[in-house]
mmCIF file of C-alpha atoms in Angstrom:
data_model
loop_
_atom_site.group_PDB
_atom_site.id
_atom_site.type_symbol
_atom_site.label_atom_id
_atom_site.label_comp_id
_atom_site.label_asym_id
_atom_site.label_seq_id
_atom_site.Cartn_x
_atom_site.Cartn_y
_atom_site.Cartn_z
ATOM 1 C CA MET A 1 25.447 13.916 4.264
ATOM 2 C CA GLU A 2 22.609 14.505 1.805
ATOM 3 C CA PRO A 3 23.824 14.938 -1.805
ATOM 4 C CA ALA A 4 23.369 18.299 -3.524
ATOM 5 C CA ARG A 5 20.099 18.563 -5.431
ATOM 6 C CA GLN A 6 20.007 19.195 -9.153
ATOM 7 C CA LYS A 7 17.886 22.279 -9.878
ATOM 8 C CA LEU A 8 15.413 21.739 -12.708
ATOM 9 C CA ASP A 9 13.743 24.267 -14.985
ATOM 10 C CA ILE A 10 10.087 24.945 -14.181
ATOM 11 C CA LEU A 11 7.884 23.178 -16.727
ATOM 12 C CA CYS A 12 5.721 26.209 -17.465
ATOM 13 C CA LYS A 13 7.188 29.662 -16.742
ATOM 14 C CA ASP A 14 5.059 31.829 -18.990
ATOM 15 C CA GLU A 15 1.348 32.339 -19.474
ATOM 16 C CA VAL A 16 -0.695 29.185 -20.043
ATOM 17 C CA PRO A 17 -1.482 29.155 -23.800
ATOM 18 C CA ARG A 18 -4.730 27.221 -23.286
ATOM 19 C CA PRO A 19 -7.311 27.139 -20.471
ATOM 20 C CA VAL A 20 -6.043 23.657 -19.559
ATOM 21 C CA LEU A 21 -2.544 22.458 -20.383
ATOM 22 C CA TYR A 22 -0.935 19.046 -19.830
ATOM 23 C CA ARG A 23 2.826 18.594 -19.382
ATOM 24 C CA ARG A 24 4.989 15.587 -18.530
ATOM 25 C CA GLY A 25 8.105 15.772 -16.386
ATOM 26 C CA ASP A 26 10.981 13.552 -15.345
ATOM 27 C CA MET A 27 12.874 14.305 -12.127
ATOM 28 C CA PRO A 28 16.247 12.538 -11.777
ATOM 29 C CA GLU A 29 17.410 11.360 -8.361
ATOM 30 C CA HIS A 30 18.001 14.124 -5.786
ATOM 31 C CA SER A 31 16.582 16.992 -7.807
ATOM 32 C CA CYS A 32 14.157 19.858 -7.239
ATOM 33 C CA TYR A 33 12.022 22.490 -8.856
ATOM 34 C CA PRO A 34 12.941 25.783 -7.126
ATOM 35 C CA MET A 35 10.547 27.778 -4.956
ATOM 36 C CA HIS A 36 8.121 29.593 -7.269
ATOM 37 C CA SER A 37 4.497 30.562 -7.862
ATOM 38 C CA HIS A 38 2.308 31.323 -10.863
ATOM 39 C CA GLU A 39 -1.065 32.837 -11.686
ATOM 40 C CA TRP A 40 -2.715 29.564 -12.624
ATOM 41 C CA GLY A 41 -3.709 26.452 -10.728
ATOM 42 C CA GLU A 42 -1.556 23.350 -10.896
ATOM 43 C CA PHE A 43 -2.345 19.688 -10.349
ATOM 44 C CA LEU A 44 0.549 17.224 -9.966
ATOM 45 C CA TYR A 45 0.427 13.447 -10.291
ATOM 46 C CA SER A 46 3.197 10.829 -10.187
ATOM 47 C CA PHE A 47 3.272 7.879 -12.580
ATOM 48 C CA CYS A 48 6.350 6.455 -10.883
ATOM 49 C CA GLY A 49 8.072 7.468 -7.646
ATOM 50 C CA ALA A 50 7.157 9.982 -4.951
ATOM 51 C CA MET A 51 7.974 13.665 -4.602
ATOM 52 C CA GLU A 52 7.473 16.145 -1.805
ATOM 53 C CA ILE A 53 5.934 19.604 -2.248
ATOM 54 C CA SER A 54 6.509 22.305 0.347
ATOM 55 C CA MET A 55 3.948 25.123 0.553
ATOM 56 C CA THR A 56 2.159 27.196 3.196
ATOM 57 C CA GLY A 57 4.474 25.785 5.852
ATOM 58 C CA LYS A 58 3.414 22.185 5.181
ATOM 59 C CA ARG A 59 4.736 19.292 3.127
ATOM 60 C CA TYR A 60 2.573 17.348 0.698
ATOM 61 C CA LEU A 61 3.482 14.014 -0.856
ATOM 62 C CA VAL A 62 2.663 13.128 -4.464
ATOM 63 C CA LEU A 63 1.903 9.411 -4.232
ATOM 64 C CA PRO A 64 0.529 6.819 -6.698
ATOM 65 C CA HIS A 65 -3.057 7.259 -5.434
ATOM 66 C CA TYR A 66 -2.920 10.931 -4.378
ATOM 67 C CA GLY A 67 -2.290 13.967 -6.559
ATOM 68 C CA ILE A 68 -1.628 17.471 -5.233
ATOM 69 C CA TRP A 69 -3.622 20.613 -5.978
ATOM 70 C CA VAL A 70 -1.668 23.895 -5.917
ATOM 71 C CA PRO A 71 -4.005 26.940 -6.066
ATOM 72 C CA PRO A 72 -3.048 30.027 -8.109
ATOM 73 C CA GLY A 73 -0.458 32.284 -6.468
ATOM 74 C CA THR A 74 0.746 29.638 -4.002
ATOM 75 C CA ILE A 75 4.518 29.629 -3.436
ATOM 76 C CA HIS A 76 5.754 26.032 -3.600
ATOM 77 C CA GLN A 77 8.809 23.854 -4.170
ATOM 78 C CA CYS A 78 9.097 20.229 -5.340
ATOM 79 C CA VAL A 79 11.892 17.864 -4.275
ATOM 80 C CA ASN A 80 12.561 14.150 -4.606
ATOM 81 C CA ASN A 81 15.153 11.535 -3.672
ATOM 82 C CA LYS A 82 14.360 8.777 -6.175
ATOM 83 C CA ARG A 83 13.608 9.290 -9.866
ATOM 84 C CA VAL A 84 10.056 10.510 -10.473
ATOM 85 C CA GLN A 85 8.037 10.375 -13.675
ATOM 86 C CA HIS A 86 5.144 12.757 -13.265
ATOM 87 C CA CYS A 87 2.702 15.039 -15.019
ATOM 88 C CA VAL A 88 1.310 18.497 -14.366
ATOM 89 C CA ILE A 89 -2.036 19.931 -15.420
ATOM 90 C CA TYR A 90 -2.070 23.737 -15.525
ATOM 91 C CA ILE A 91 -5.487 25.391 -15.197
ATOM 92 C CA ALA A 92 -6.065 29.052 -16.071
ATOM 93 C CA TRP A 93 -7.262 31.351 -13.274
ATOM 94 C CA ASP A 94 -10.809 31.731 -14.667
ATOM 95 C CA PHE A 95 -11.291 27.968 -14.516
ATOM 96 C CA CYS A 96 -10.027 27.646 -10.925
ATOM 97 C CA ILE A 97 -13.005 29.372 -9.299
ATOM 98 C CA GLU A 98 -14.806 26.080 -8.600
ATOM 99 C CA PHE A 99 -11.662 24.446 -7.218
ATOM 100 C CA CYS A 100 -10.524 24.518 -3.605
ATOM 101 C CA MET A 101 -8.451 27.649 -2.969
ATOM 102 C CA LEU A 102 -6.286 25.884 -0.390
ATOM 103 C CA PRO A 103 -3.511 23.355 -1.151
ATOM 104 C CA CYS A 104 -4.688 19.781 -0.691
ATOM 105 C CA SER A 105 -4.065 16.122 -1.499
ATOM 106 C CA VAL A 106 -6.570 14.797 -4.029
ATOM 107 C CA GLN A 107 -7.634 11.172 -3.770
ATOM 108 C CA MET A 108 -7.364 9.591 -7.203
ATOM 109 C CA SER A 109 -10.155 7.314 -8.399
ATOM 110 C CA PRO A 110 -9.306 4.433 -10.791
ATOM 111 C CA LEU A 111 -10.979 6.444 -13.582
ATOM 112 C CA MET A 112 -8.818 9.516 -12.939
ATOM 113 C CA GLN A 113 -5.657 7.409 -12.831
ATOM 114 C CA SER A 114 -6.633 5.729 -16.116
ATOM 115 C CA MET A 115 -7.287 9.100 -17.762
ATOM 116 C CA LEU A 116 -3.889 10.435 -16.705
ATOM 117 C CA HIS A 117 -2.146 7.299 -17.956
ATOM 118 C CA HIS A 118 -4.029 7.727 -21.241
ATOM 119 C CA LEU A 119 -2.736 11.308 -21.468
ATOM 120 C CA ARG A 120 0.794 10.002 -21.124
ATOM 121 C CA ASP A 121 0.388 8.569 -24.645
ATOM 122 C CA MET A 122 0.017 11.821 -26.573
ATOM 123 C CA SER A 123 -0.385 9.922 -29.868
ATOM 124 C CA GLY A 124 -3.869 8.868 -28.709
ATOM 125 C CA PHE A 125 -5.261 12.292 -29.688
ATOM 126 C CA ARG A 126 -5.817 13.429 -33.258
ATOM 127 C CA SER A 127 -5.682 17.138 -32.392
ATOM 128 C CA SER A 128 -4.950 19.523 -29.535
ATOM 129 C CA ASP A 129 -8.682 20.380 -29.437
ATOM 130 C CA GLU A 130 -9.526 16.729 -28.864
ATOM 131 C CA GLN A 131 -6.994 16.558 -26.053
ATOM 132 C CA GLU A 132 -8.397 19.747 -24.498
ATOM 133 C CA ARG A 133 -11.922 18.287 -24.449
ATOM 134 C CA PHE A 134 -10.504 15.241 -22.705
ATOM 135 C CA LEU A 135 -8.770 17.499 -20.145
ATOM 136 C CA HIS A 136 -12.024 19.309 -19.391
ATOM 137 C CA VAL A 137 -13.641 15.972 -18.533
ATOM 138 C CA LEU A 138 -10.696 15.248 -16.247
ATOM 139 C CA MET A 139 -11.169 18.691 -14.647
ATOM 140 C CA ASP A 140 -14.755 17.726 -13.797
ATOM 141 C CA GLN A 141 -13.422 14.629 -12.052
ATOM 142 C CA LEU A 142 -10.848 16.684 -10.131
ATOM 143 C CA ARG A 143 -13.467 19.167 -8.913
ATOM 144 C CA ASN A 144 -15.498 16.373 -7.331
ATOM 145 C CA ALA A 145 -12.653 14.211 -6.007
ATOM 146 C CA PRO A 146 -12.276 13.763 -2.216
ATOM 147 C CA CYS A 147 -9.596 16.029 -0.760
ATOM 148 C CA ILE A 148 -7.576 15.828 2.429
ATOM 149 C CA ASP A 149 -4.873 18.055 3.864
ATOM 150 C CA SER A 150 -1.358 16.582 3.830
ATOM 151 C CA TYR A 151 -1.239 12.784 3.495
ATOM 152 C CA LEU A 152 1.438 12.660 6.212
ATOM 153 C CA PRO A 153 0.568 15.704 8.350
ATOM 154 C CA THR A 154 3.021 17.431 10.684
ATOM 155 C CA SER A 155 2.382 19.093 14.024
ATOM 156 C CA SER A 156 3.130 22.447 15.634
ATOM 157 C CA ASP A 157 2.946 20.781 19.058
ATOM 158 C CA GLU A 158 6.582 20.488 20.172
ATOM 159 C CA GLN A 159 6.205 17.161 21.998
ATOM 160 C CA LEU A 160 4.148 15.561 19.240
ATOM 161 C CA ALA A 161 6.453 16.890 16.500
ATOM 162 C CA ASP A 162 9.426 15.370 18.309
ATOM 163 C CA LEU A 163 7.645 12.012 18.551
ATOM 164 C CA LEU A 164 6.752 12.036 14.843
ATOM 165 C CA GLN A 165 10.372 12.802 13.987
ATOM 166 C CA GLN A 166 11.493 9.831 16.103
ATOM 167 C CA LEU A 167 9.044 7.553 14.278
ATOM 168 C CA GLU A 168 10.227 8.831 10.897
ATOM 169 C CA LYS A 169 13.787 7.921 11.829
ATOM 170 C CA ASN A 170 12.680 4.511 13.084
ATOM 171 C CA PRO A 171 9.483 3.411 11.270
ATOM 172 C CA GLY A 172 9.916 -0.081 12.721
ATOM 173 C CA ASP A 173 9.237 1.245 16.238
ATOM 174 C CA ASN A 174 6.401 -0.995 17.396
ATOM 175 C CA ARG A 175 5.684 0.551 20.779
ATOM 176 C CA SER A 176 1.990 0.849 21.555
ATOM 177 C CA VAL A 177 0.286 4.229 21.764
ATOM 178 C CA LYS A 178 0.182 3.768 25.539
ATOM 179 C CA GLU A 179 3.956 3.236 25.634
ATOM 180 C CA LEU A 180 4.590 6.194 23.326
ATOM 181 C CA ALA A 181 2.374 8.392 25.496
ATOM 182 C CA ARG A 182 4.259 7.285 28.590
ATOM 183 C CA SER A 183 7.548 8.259 26.930
ATOM 184 C CA LEU A 184 6.150 11.797 26.612
ATOM 185 C CA GLY A 185 4.928 11.873 30.193
ATOM 186 C CA MET A 186 1.235 11.936 29.277
ATOM 187 C CA THR A 187 -1.742 9.587 29.251
ATOM 188 C CA GLU A 188 -2.827 7.616 26.200
ATOM 189 C CA ARG A 189 -6.049 9.632 26.070
ATOM 190 C CA THR A 190 -4.160 12.941 26.097
ATOM 191 C CA LEU A 191 -1.906 11.798 23.236
ATOM 192 C CA ALA A 192 -4.944 10.616 21.261
ATOM 193 C CA ARG A 193 -6.620 14.022 21.692
ATOM 194 C CA ARG A 194 -3.478 15.857 20.557
ATOM 195 C CA CYS A 195 -3.152 13.640 17.480
ATOM 196 C CA GLN A 196 -6.774 14.201 16.500
ATOM 197 C CA LYS A 197 -6.406 17.959 16.963
ATOM 198 C CA GLU A 198 -2.998 18.351 15.290
ATOM 199 C CA LEU A 199 -3.019 15.570 12.671
ATOM 200 C CA GLY A 200 -6.687 14.836 12.055
ATOM 201 C CA ILE A 201 -5.941 11.102 12.243
ATOM 202 C CA THR A 202 -4.887 8.621 14.911
ATOM 203 C CA LEU A 203 -1.227 7.984 15.671
ATOM 204 C CA LEU A 204 -1.612 4.385 14.489
ATOM 205 C CA GLU A 205 -2.913 5.533 11.111
ATOM 206 C CA TRP A 206 -0.123 8.118 10.857
ATOM 207 C CA ARG A 207 2.458 5.390 11.512
ATOM 208 C CA GLN A 208 0.868 3.124 8.895
ATOM 209 C CA ARG A 209 0.992 5.912 6.319
ATOM 210 C CA LEU A 210 4.632 6.553 7.200
ATOM 211 C CA ARG A 211 5.496 2.874 6.726
ATOM 212 C CA ALA A 212 3.680 2.693 3.398
ATOM 213 C CA ILE A 213 5.630 5.727 2.124
ATOM 214 C CA LYS A 214 8.948 4.343 3.382
ATOM 215 C CA ALA A 215 8.090 0.995 1.784
ATOM 216 C CA LEU A 216 7.593 2.645 -1.624
ATOM 217 C CA ALA A 217 11.214 3.816 -1.679
ATOM 218 C CA MET A 218 12.449 0.425 -0.462
ATOM 219 C CA LEU A 219 10.461 -1.406 -3.150
ATOM 220 C CA GLU A 220 11.967 0.886 -5.803
ATOM 221 C CA ASP A 221 15.405 -0.135 -4.493
ATOM 222 C CA GLY A 222 14.485 -3.781 -5.129
ATOM 223 C CA ILE A 223 14.078 -4.801 -1.475
ATOM 224 C CA ASN A 224 11.661 -7.717 -1.199
ATOM 225 C CA VAL A 225 8.388 -7.613 0.717
ATOM 226 C CA GLU A 226 9.471 -10.157 3.339
ATOM 227 C CA GLN A 227 12.473 -8.051 4.310
ATOM 228 C CA ILE A 228 10.393 -4.857 4.479
ATOM 229 C CA ALA A 229 7.726 -6.528 6.618
ATOM 230 C CA LEU A 230 10.418 -7.822 8.983
ATOM 231 C CA GLU A 231 12.081 -4.413 9.246
ATOM 232 C CA PHE A 232 8.748 -2.777 10.120
ATOM 233 C CA GLY A 233 7.999 -5.376 12.781
ATOM 234 C CA TYR A 234 5.102 -7.171 11.098
ATOM 235 C CA ALA A 235 4.402 -10.743 12.214
ATOM 236 C CA SER A 236 4.037 -11.837 8.586
ATOM 237 C CA SER A 237 4.477 -10.441 5.085
ATOM 238 C CA SER A 238 0.750 -10.976 4.443
ATOM 239 C CA ALA A 239 -0.121 -8.576 7.286
ATOM 240 C CA PHE A 240 2.168 -5.943 5.767
ATOM 241 C CA ILE A 241 0.743 -6.519 2.264
ATOM 242 C CA ALA A 242 -2.824 -6.072 3.565
ATOM 243 C CA MET A 243 -1.892 -2.767 5.250
ATOM 244 C CA PHE A 244 -0.029 -1.507 2.171
ATOM 245 C CA LYS A 245 -2.837 -2.359 -0.252
ATOM 246 C CA LYS A 246 -5.420 -0.725 2.006
ATOM 247 C CA LEU A 247 -3.456 2.559 2.007
ATOM 248 C CA MET A 248 -1.925 2.566 -1.471
ATOM 249 C CA GLY A 249 -4.685 0.867 -3.447
ATOM 250 C CA ARG A 250 -2.203 -1.618 -4.953
ATOM 251 C CA THR A 251 -0.090 -4.472 -3.672
ATOM 252 C CA PRO A 252 3.652 -3.992 -3.033
ATOM 253 C CA ALA A 253 4.380 -6.339 -5.965
ATOM 254 C CA GLU A 254 2.907 -3.773 -8.357
ATOM 255 C CA PHE A 255 5.622 -1.301 -7.286
ATOM 256 C CA HIS A 256 8.505 -3.764 -7.283
ATOM 257 C CA PRO A 257 10.872 -3.293 -10.272
ATOM 258 C CA GLU A 258 11.041 -7.049 -10.865
ATOM 259 C CA SER A 259 7.275 -7.530 -10.999
#
């Protein structure tokens, strides 16, 4: 049985006092920000841990190399299982015109990640005006960053949704796409077409993303790479490390608490 979630206060309830505002947050284990919306745009980024945002009938994951853009007026809720240290950048409505008006995952460049980590040290700025100028430069980076839909998309196709749920419950399932298609009573080509239409990516890539996300939580629990690779059915830990680094931009060791 899943433990009850601790409800947290929303970081910014009232009007944004500046065109761009930076806030830090800390979500304890099994907590949530309640369903809400506001008249300004919101960008979320995680320094440590992963959280899930539900909005417009989809779920978005805040990961170490992907932030989430929440357009003004979008009803959303944030939940997590492990502790999350994160930040939020609030952007006034007038400044959101050049941003995407649909929720999306924003791919973080090394520069953007470095800027956000610099913001975490508030003592680095001599005045709020200096910090605001810095935030406007970061806004320019956000406007031009590559965007995708949900990092781990879901499907409205009943058969495909059922298969994805099975894989989520058993990420170590190493059946080929052909075998998975056969289990649904369809050809490999038909399953591939449905995945491209519903998910926008191949089933193999979806499964790799799933494993990388699952691995993040396991690494935070102190489970070593060899054990994770074995559980996910990889022939060697090096093969798992290569996959993880390709998707997450960092090696598993960089997320391990003992590293």
